[in-house]
Amino acid sequence: MQGITLNRAPLDDQAARPPLAGDAEDALLGRIGSLEVRLARSEEEIAAAQSIRYRIFYNEMGAKAPLGALNADRDADAFDAVCDHLLVFDTALPGEDVDRIVGTYRLLTPEGARRAGKFYSADEFAIETLMARHQGRRFLELGRSCVLPPYRTKRTIELLWQGIWAYCRKKRIDVMMGCASFPGVVPAAHAEALSFLGHFCQVEAEWHVRAVASRYAPLDLMPKEAIQTRSALAAMPPLVKGYLRLGARFGDGCVIDHDFGTTDVFVVLPVEAISDRYINYYGAEAQRFAA
């Protein structure tokens, strides 16, 4: 999940960030083999995660560096200062923890969004009306997901979800949301996969959310009867398929993000909609990390 570029000023130039995770929150959120997941504990770890994001988004995927960026090797924006940063470490690697980071996810709580003035995805999707219909529910925005190439495995994805689930339990989260990306800025290149989301995976009325009018592009690029489920699913990015397995639904329309070179869709995943088998699968192990 990436979303659009928003004034990527260096972290050092931001207003003072809220305190980093304290003693009650710096424990592990999950472990599988030599891989561990927890929140960032220092500015140094956050900077290392930003460097990994830069390597993947800019060097590998071809995103455009913001004009005048001072941090040439870090993907940083104003939201970093108000987010929690979920990190995956390979403890089998040499060095300190900061040298062992192999994946990251950025987590924005309602409290962080209030400090920022909005959720990150609000510039792409009209989420204000969605949240207004569900006052009292706590929304968590997931974004900036990336994993180093050697670690793009089922095990790493499972550990990330174990960590996210434990985090949601700790923070009393009711709904997960955010942007997920298809590579490239031509939606027609993903016509079958996007059409599958548009025809079969749309959010229901109470969860309806639409791309902002000025950036709206349709999902239903093919008629429903022309879609082959197997080939549509095979063409999905792994992150999108992961959300589908959990029971997520998708908003109306997609947005072309020219800065990141992606086509973005919006994910809505109420916690109560997660299928029981995944609650049992991720939750049973994550429960001991969520206390």
GROMACS .gro file of C-alpha atoms in nm:
model
  291
    1MET     CA    1   0.000   0.000   0.000
    2GLN     CA    2   0.151   0.324  -0.100
    3GLY     CA    3  -0.085   0.604  -0.191
    4ILE     CA    4   0.027   0.942  -0.321
    5THR     CA    5   0.326   1.159  -0.251
    6LEU     CA    6   0.264   1.413   0.025
    7ASN     CA    7   0.532   1.676   0.086
    8ARG     CA    8   0.809   1.429   0.154
    9ALA     CA    9   1.010   1.650   0.387
   10PRO     CA   10   1.289   1.477   0.578
   11LEU     CA   11   1.189   1.335   0.912
   12ASP     CA   12   1.444   1.558   1.089
   13ASP     CA   13   1.258   1.865   0.960
   14GLN     CA   14   0.920   1.753   1.092
   15ALA     CA   15   0.754   1.874   1.409
   16ALA     CA   16   0.862   1.671   1.708
   17ARG     CA   17   0.730   1.318   1.676
   18PRO     CA   18   0.523   1.174   1.962
   19PRO     CA   19   0.714   0.949   2.196
   20LEU     CA   20   0.830   0.626   2.039
   21ALA     CA   21   0.690   0.299   2.165
   22GLY     CA   22   0.755   0.280   2.535
   23ASP     CA   23   0.824  -0.012   2.764
   24ALA     CA   24   0.464  -0.132   2.739
   25GLU     CA   25   0.470  -0.139   2.357
   26ASP     CA   26   0.821  -0.233   2.251
   27ALA     CA   27   0.780  -0.607   2.299
   28LEU     CA   28   0.767  -0.852   2.012
   29LEU     CA   29   0.443  -0.874   1.816
   30GLY     CA   30   0.528  -1.203   1.648
   31ARG     CA   31   0.796  -1.458   1.568
   32ILE     CA   32   0.840  -1.728   1.303
   33GLY     CA   33   1.174  -1.903   1.296
   34SER     CA   34   1.453  -1.643   1.282
   35LEU     CA   35   1.210  -1.369   1.181
   36GLU     CA   36   1.063  -1.134   1.441
   37VAL     CA   37   0.821  -0.845   1.412
   38ARG     CA   38   0.780  -0.546   1.642
   39LEU     CA   39   0.741  -0.169   1.633
   40ALA     CA   40   1.038   0.059   1.569
   41ARG     CA   41   1.205   0.163   1.894
   42SER     CA   42   1.429   0.445   1.774
   43GLU     CA   43   1.469   0.716   1.511
   44GLU     CA   44   1.760   0.512   1.376
   45GLU     CA   45   1.532   0.215   1.309
   46ILE     CA   46   1.275   0.439   1.141
   47ALA     CA   47   1.546   0.587   0.918
   48ALA     CA   48   1.659   0.236   0.825
   49ALA     CA   49   1.300   0.145   0.732
   50GLN     CA   50   1.277   0.462   0.520
   51SER     CA   51   1.595   0.358   0.339
   52ILE     CA   52   1.445   0.018   0.261
   53ARG     CA   53   1.130   0.189   0.134
   54TYR     CA   54   1.344   0.408  -0.092
   55ARG     CA   55   1.536   0.113  -0.233
   56ILE     CA   56   1.213  -0.067  -0.318
   57PHE     CA   57   0.983   0.217  -0.424
   58TYR     CA   58   1.238   0.432  -0.607
   59ASN     CA   59   1.526   0.207  -0.716
   60GLU     CA   60   1.325  -0.108  -0.786
   61MET     CA   61   0.978   0.020  -0.878
   62GLY     CA   62   1.078   0.351  -1.040
   63ALA     CA   63   0.891   0.601  -0.824
   64LYS     CA   64   0.982   0.966  -0.881
   65ALA     CA   65   1.187   1.131  -0.608
   66PRO     CA   66   1.020   1.454  -0.492
   67LEU     CA   67   1.173   1.772  -0.628
   68GLY     CA   68   1.427   1.919  -0.388
   69ALA     CA   69   1.430   1.616  -0.158
   70LEU     CA   70   1.706   1.650   0.100
   71ASN     CA   71   1.719   1.283   0.193
   72ALA     CA   72   1.831   1.123  -0.132
   73ASP     CA   73   1.823   0.771   0.007
   74ARG     CA   74   1.510   0.778   0.222
   75ASP     CA   75   1.139   0.771   0.148
   76ALA     CA   76   1.012   1.009   0.418
   77ASP     CA   77   0.707   1.228   0.455
   78ALA     CA   78   0.519   1.418   0.724
   79PHE     CA   79   0.315   1.113   0.823
   80ASP     CA   80   0.621   0.920   0.940
   81ALA     CA   81   0.630   1.138   1.250
   82VAL     CA   82   0.281   1.034   1.362
   83CYS     CA   83   0.281   0.668   1.256
   84ASP     CA   84   0.397   0.349   1.420
   85HIS     CA   85   0.645   0.158   1.206
   86LEU     CA   86   0.607  -0.220   1.205
   87LEU     CA   87   0.941  -0.385   1.132
   88VAL     CA   88   1.043  -0.739   1.039
   89PHE     CA   89   1.390  -0.847   1.151
   90ASP     CA   90   1.593  -1.149   1.050
   91THR     CA   91   1.776  -1.229   1.372
   92ALA     CA   92   2.007  -1.466   1.183
   93LEU     CA   93   2.173  -1.171   1.008
   94PRO     CA   94   2.491  -1.024   1.157
   95GLY     CA   95   2.505  -0.684   1.324
   96GLU     CA   96   2.263  -0.485   1.536
   97ASP     CA   97   1.885  -0.486   1.499
   98VAL     CA   98   1.900  -0.179   1.276
   99ASP     CA   99   2.103  -0.385   1.027
  100ARG     CA  100   1.859  -0.677   1.033
  101ILE     CA  101   1.542  -0.503   0.909
  102VAL     CA  102   1.401  -0.686   0.607
  103GLY     CA  103   1.047  -0.550   0.585
  104THR     CA  104   0.824  -0.271   0.708
  105TYR     CA  105   0.463  -0.156   0.726
  106ARG     CA  106   0.341   0.188   0.835
  107LEU     CA  107   0.046   0.205   1.077
  108LEU     CA  108  -0.162   0.519   1.128
  109THR     CA  109  -0.406   0.520   1.421
  110PRO     CA  110  -0.692   0.768   1.475
  111GLU     CA  111  -0.471   0.955   1.722
  112GLY     CA  112  -0.193   0.985   1.466
  113ALA     CA  113  -0.438   1.099   1.197
  114ARG     CA  114  -0.566   1.373   1.428
  115ARG     CA  115  -0.211   1.498   1.477
  116ALA     CA  116  -0.152   1.489   1.100
  117GLY     CA  117  -0.487   1.652   1.025
  118LYS     CA  118  -0.609   1.359   0.812
  119PHE     CA  119  -0.546   1.002   0.709
  120TYR     CA  120  -0.289   0.962   0.433
  121SER     CA  121  -0.529   0.806   0.182
  122ALA     CA  122  -0.777   1.096   0.207
  123ASP     CA  123  -0.617   1.260  -0.097
  124GLU     CA  124  -0.710   0.960  -0.312
  125PHE     CA  125  -1.034   0.828  -0.163
  126ALA     CA  126  -1.329   1.001   0.004
  127ILE     CA  127  -1.289   0.830   0.339
  128GLU     CA  128  -1.449   1.105   0.549
  129THR     CA  129  -1.803   0.990   0.468
  130LEU     CA  130  -1.703   0.628   0.536
  131MET     CA  131  -1.577   0.712   0.884
  132ALA     CA  132  -1.874   0.941   0.951
  133ARG     CA  133  -2.104   0.642   0.899
  134HIS     CA  134  -1.906   0.445   1.156
  135GLN     CA  135  -1.845   0.691   1.435
  136GLY     CA  136  -1.715   0.518   1.743
  137ARG     CA  137  -1.521   0.260   1.541
  138ARG     CA  138  -1.144   0.282   1.547
  139PHE     CA  139  -0.988   0.283   1.200
  140LEU     CA  140  -0.627   0.182   1.132
  141GLU     CA  141  -0.466   0.288   0.806
  142LEU     CA  142  -0.200   0.052   0.668
  143GLY     CA  143   0.054   0.178   0.419
  144ARG     CA  144   0.409   0.183   0.282
  145SER     CA  145   0.429  -0.196   0.285
  146CYS     CA  146   0.754  -0.334   0.148
  147VAL     CA  147   0.979  -0.638   0.195
  148LEU     CA  148   1.330  -0.698   0.062
  149PRO     CA  149   1.332  -0.937  -0.239
  150PRO     CA  150   1.487  -1.244  -0.065
  151TYR     CA  151   1.214  -1.225   0.202
  152ARG     CA  152   0.908  -1.204  -0.023
  153THR     CA  153   0.781  -1.536   0.101
  154LYS     CA  154   0.467  -1.675   0.255
  155ARG     CA  155   0.643  -1.691   0.592
  156THR     CA  156   0.723  -1.318   0.593
  157ILE     CA  157   0.367  -1.226   0.492
  158GLU     CA  158   0.229  -1.449   0.768
  159LEU     CA  159   0.456  -1.282   1.022
  160LEU     CA  160   0.348  -0.934   0.911
  161TRP     CA  161  -0.016  -1.032   0.958
  162GLN     CA  162   0.063  -1.189   1.292
  163GLY     CA  163   0.216  -0.857   1.397
  164ILE     CA  164  -0.069  -0.650   1.257
  165TRP     CA  165  -0.324  -0.868   1.433
  166ALA     CA  166  -0.143  -0.836   1.768
  167TYR     CA  167  -0.117  -0.458   1.713
  168CYS     CA  168  -0.490  -0.435   1.636
  169ARG     CA  169  -0.568  -0.617   1.960
  170LYS     CA  170  -0.343  -0.383   2.157
  171LYS     CA  171  -0.490  -0.070   1.997
  172ARG     CA  172  -0.854  -0.190   1.997
  173ILE     CA  173  -0.882  -0.148   1.620
  174ASP     CA  174  -1.220  -0.215   1.458
  175VAL     CA  175  -1.145  -0.151   1.089
  176MET     CA  176  -0.832  -0.174   0.876
  177MET     CA  177  -0.811   0.034   0.559
  178GLY     CA  178  -0.566   0.182   0.310
  179CYS     CA  179  -0.444   0.184  -0.047
  180ALA     CA  180  -0.306  -0.121  -0.226
  181SER     CA  181  -0.120  -0.081  -0.552
  182PHE     CA  182  -0.100  -0.238  -0.896
  183PRO     CA  183   0.224  -0.159  -1.082
  184GLY     CA  184   0.208   0.098  -1.360
  185VAL     CA  185  -0.019   0.390  -1.446
  186VAL     CA  186  -0.231   0.219  -1.714
  187PRO     CA  187  -0.531   0.051  -1.549
  188ALA     CA  188  -0.609  -0.132  -1.874
  189ALA     CA  189  -0.291  -0.334  -1.823
  190HIS     CA  190  -0.469  -0.492  -1.524
  191ALA     CA  191  -0.815  -0.497  -1.680
  192GLU     CA  192  -0.920  -0.845  -1.570
  193ALA     CA  193  -0.788  -0.818  -1.214
  194LEU     CA  194  -0.933  -0.470  -1.159
  195SER     CA  195  -1.264  -0.572  -1.315
  196PHE     CA  196  -1.277  -0.873  -1.081
  197LEU     CA  197  -1.246  -0.637  -0.784
  198GLY     CA  198  -1.505  -0.402  -0.933
  199HIS     CA  199  -1.765  -0.667  -1.010
  200PHE     CA  200  -1.717  -0.921  -0.732
  201CYS     CA  201  -1.535  -0.753  -0.442
  202GLN     CA  202  -1.699  -0.414  -0.399
  203VAL     CA  203  -1.770  -0.291  -0.048
  204GLU     CA  204  -2.130  -0.315   0.064
  205ALA     CA  205  -2.343  -0.003   0.103
  206GLU     CA  206  -2.259   0.072   0.466
  207TRP     CA  207  -1.887   0.053   0.383
  208HIS     CA  208  -1.905   0.233   0.050
  209VAL     CA  209  -1.609   0.454  -0.033
  210ARG     CA  210  -1.524   0.608  -0.369
  211ALA     CA  211  -1.213   0.752  -0.529
  212VAL     CA  212  -1.219   1.132  -0.515
  213ALA     CA  213  -1.399   1.270  -0.818
  214SER     CA  214  -1.101   1.451  -0.967
  215ARG     CA  215  -0.890   1.134  -0.968
  216TYR     CA  216  -1.153   0.865  -1.026
  217ALA     CA  217  -1.084   0.590  -1.281
  218PRO     CA  218  -1.327   0.298  -1.323
  219LEU     CA  219  -1.255  -0.056  -1.212
  220ASP     CA  220  -1.507  -0.231  -1.436
  221LEU     CA  221  -1.296  -0.235  -1.751
  222MET     CA  222  -1.438  -0.570  -1.864
  223PRO     CA  223  -1.791  -0.709  -1.850
  224LYS     CA  224  -1.855  -0.948  -1.563
  225GLU     CA  225  -1.922  -1.245  -1.790
  226ALA     CA  226  -1.581  -1.206  -1.959
  227ILE     CA  227  -1.381  -1.246  -1.637
  228GLN     CA  228  -1.207  -1.574  -1.560
  229THR     CA  229  -1.164  -1.601  -1.185
  230ARG     CA  230  -0.845  -1.808  -1.195
  231SER     CA  231  -0.658  -1.577  -1.431
  232ALA     CA  232  -0.787  -1.265  -1.255
  233LEU     CA  233  -0.657  -1.387  -0.920
  234ALA     CA  234  -0.327  -1.494  -1.073
  235ALA     CA  235  -0.278  -1.139  -1.200
  236MET     CA  236  -0.332  -0.980  -0.857
  237PRO     CA  237  -0.035  -0.834  -0.669
  238PRO     CA  238   0.044  -1.054  -0.365
  239LEU     CA  239  -0.071  -0.786  -0.121
  240VAL     CA  240  -0.411  -0.757  -0.287
  241LYS     CA  241  -0.452  -1.135  -0.287
  242GLY     CA  242  -0.360  -1.139   0.080
  243TYR     CA  243  -0.632  -0.890   0.162
  244LEU     CA  244  -0.886  -1.088  -0.040
  245ARG     CA  245  -0.804  -1.404   0.154
  246LEU     CA  246  -0.867  -1.222   0.480
  247GLY     CA  247  -1.210  -1.106   0.364
  248ALA     CA  248  -1.138  -0.749   0.255
  249ARG     CA  249  -1.354  -0.558   0.010
  250PHE     CA  250  -1.257  -0.275  -0.223
  251GLY     CA  251  -1.380   0.076  -0.288
  252ASP     CA  252  -1.543   0.219  -0.599
  253GLY     CA  253  -1.285   0.320  -0.858
  254CYS     CA  254  -0.907   0.336  -0.866
  255VAL     CA  255  -0.656   0.623  -0.867
  256ILE     CA  256  -0.347   0.665  -1.083
  257ASP     CA  257  -0.048   0.772  -0.876
  258HIS     CA  258   0.206   0.915  -1.120
  259ASP     CA  259   0.463   0.984  -0.849
  260PHE     CA  260   0.483   0.621  -0.742
  261GLY     CA  261   0.400   0.482  -1.084
  262THR     CA  262   0.107   0.278  -0.953
  263THR     CA  263  -0.266   0.227  -0.988
  264ASP     CA  264  -0.419   0.234  -0.640
  265VAL     CA  265  -0.730   0.063  -0.508
  266PHE     CA  266  -0.882   0.114  -0.165
  267VAL     CA  267  -0.909  -0.171   0.086
  268VAL     CA  268  -1.170  -0.189   0.362
  269LEU     CA  269  -1.141  -0.470   0.617
  270PRO     CA  270  -1.364  -0.460   0.926
  271VAL     CA  271  -1.215  -0.686   1.191
  272GLU     CA  272  -1.543  -0.874   1.227
  273ALA     CA  273  -1.531  -0.957   0.854
  274ILE     CA  274  -1.205  -1.149   0.880
  275SER     CA  275  -1.289  -1.512   0.823
  276ASP     CA  276  -1.279  -1.739   1.128
  277ARG     CA  277  -1.009  -1.962   0.984
  278TYR     CA  278  -0.773  -1.665   0.954
  279ILE     CA  279  -0.864  -1.537   1.299
  280ASN     CA  280  -0.773  -1.881   1.431
  281TYR     CA  281  -0.462  -1.901   1.214
  282TYR     CA  282  -0.313  -1.560   1.292
  283GLY     CA  283  -0.490  -1.487   1.617
  284ALA     CA  284  -0.396  -1.797   1.812
  285GLU     CA  285  -0.024  -1.731   1.778
  286ALA     CA  286  -0.056  -1.352   1.794
  287GLN     CA  287  -0.267  -1.360   2.110
  288ARG     CA  288   0.034  -1.419   2.334
  289PHE     CA  289   0.204  -1.111   2.183
  290ALA     CA  290  -0.104  -0.891   2.223
  291ALA     CA  291  -0.131  -0.891   2.602
   0.00000   0.00000   0.00000
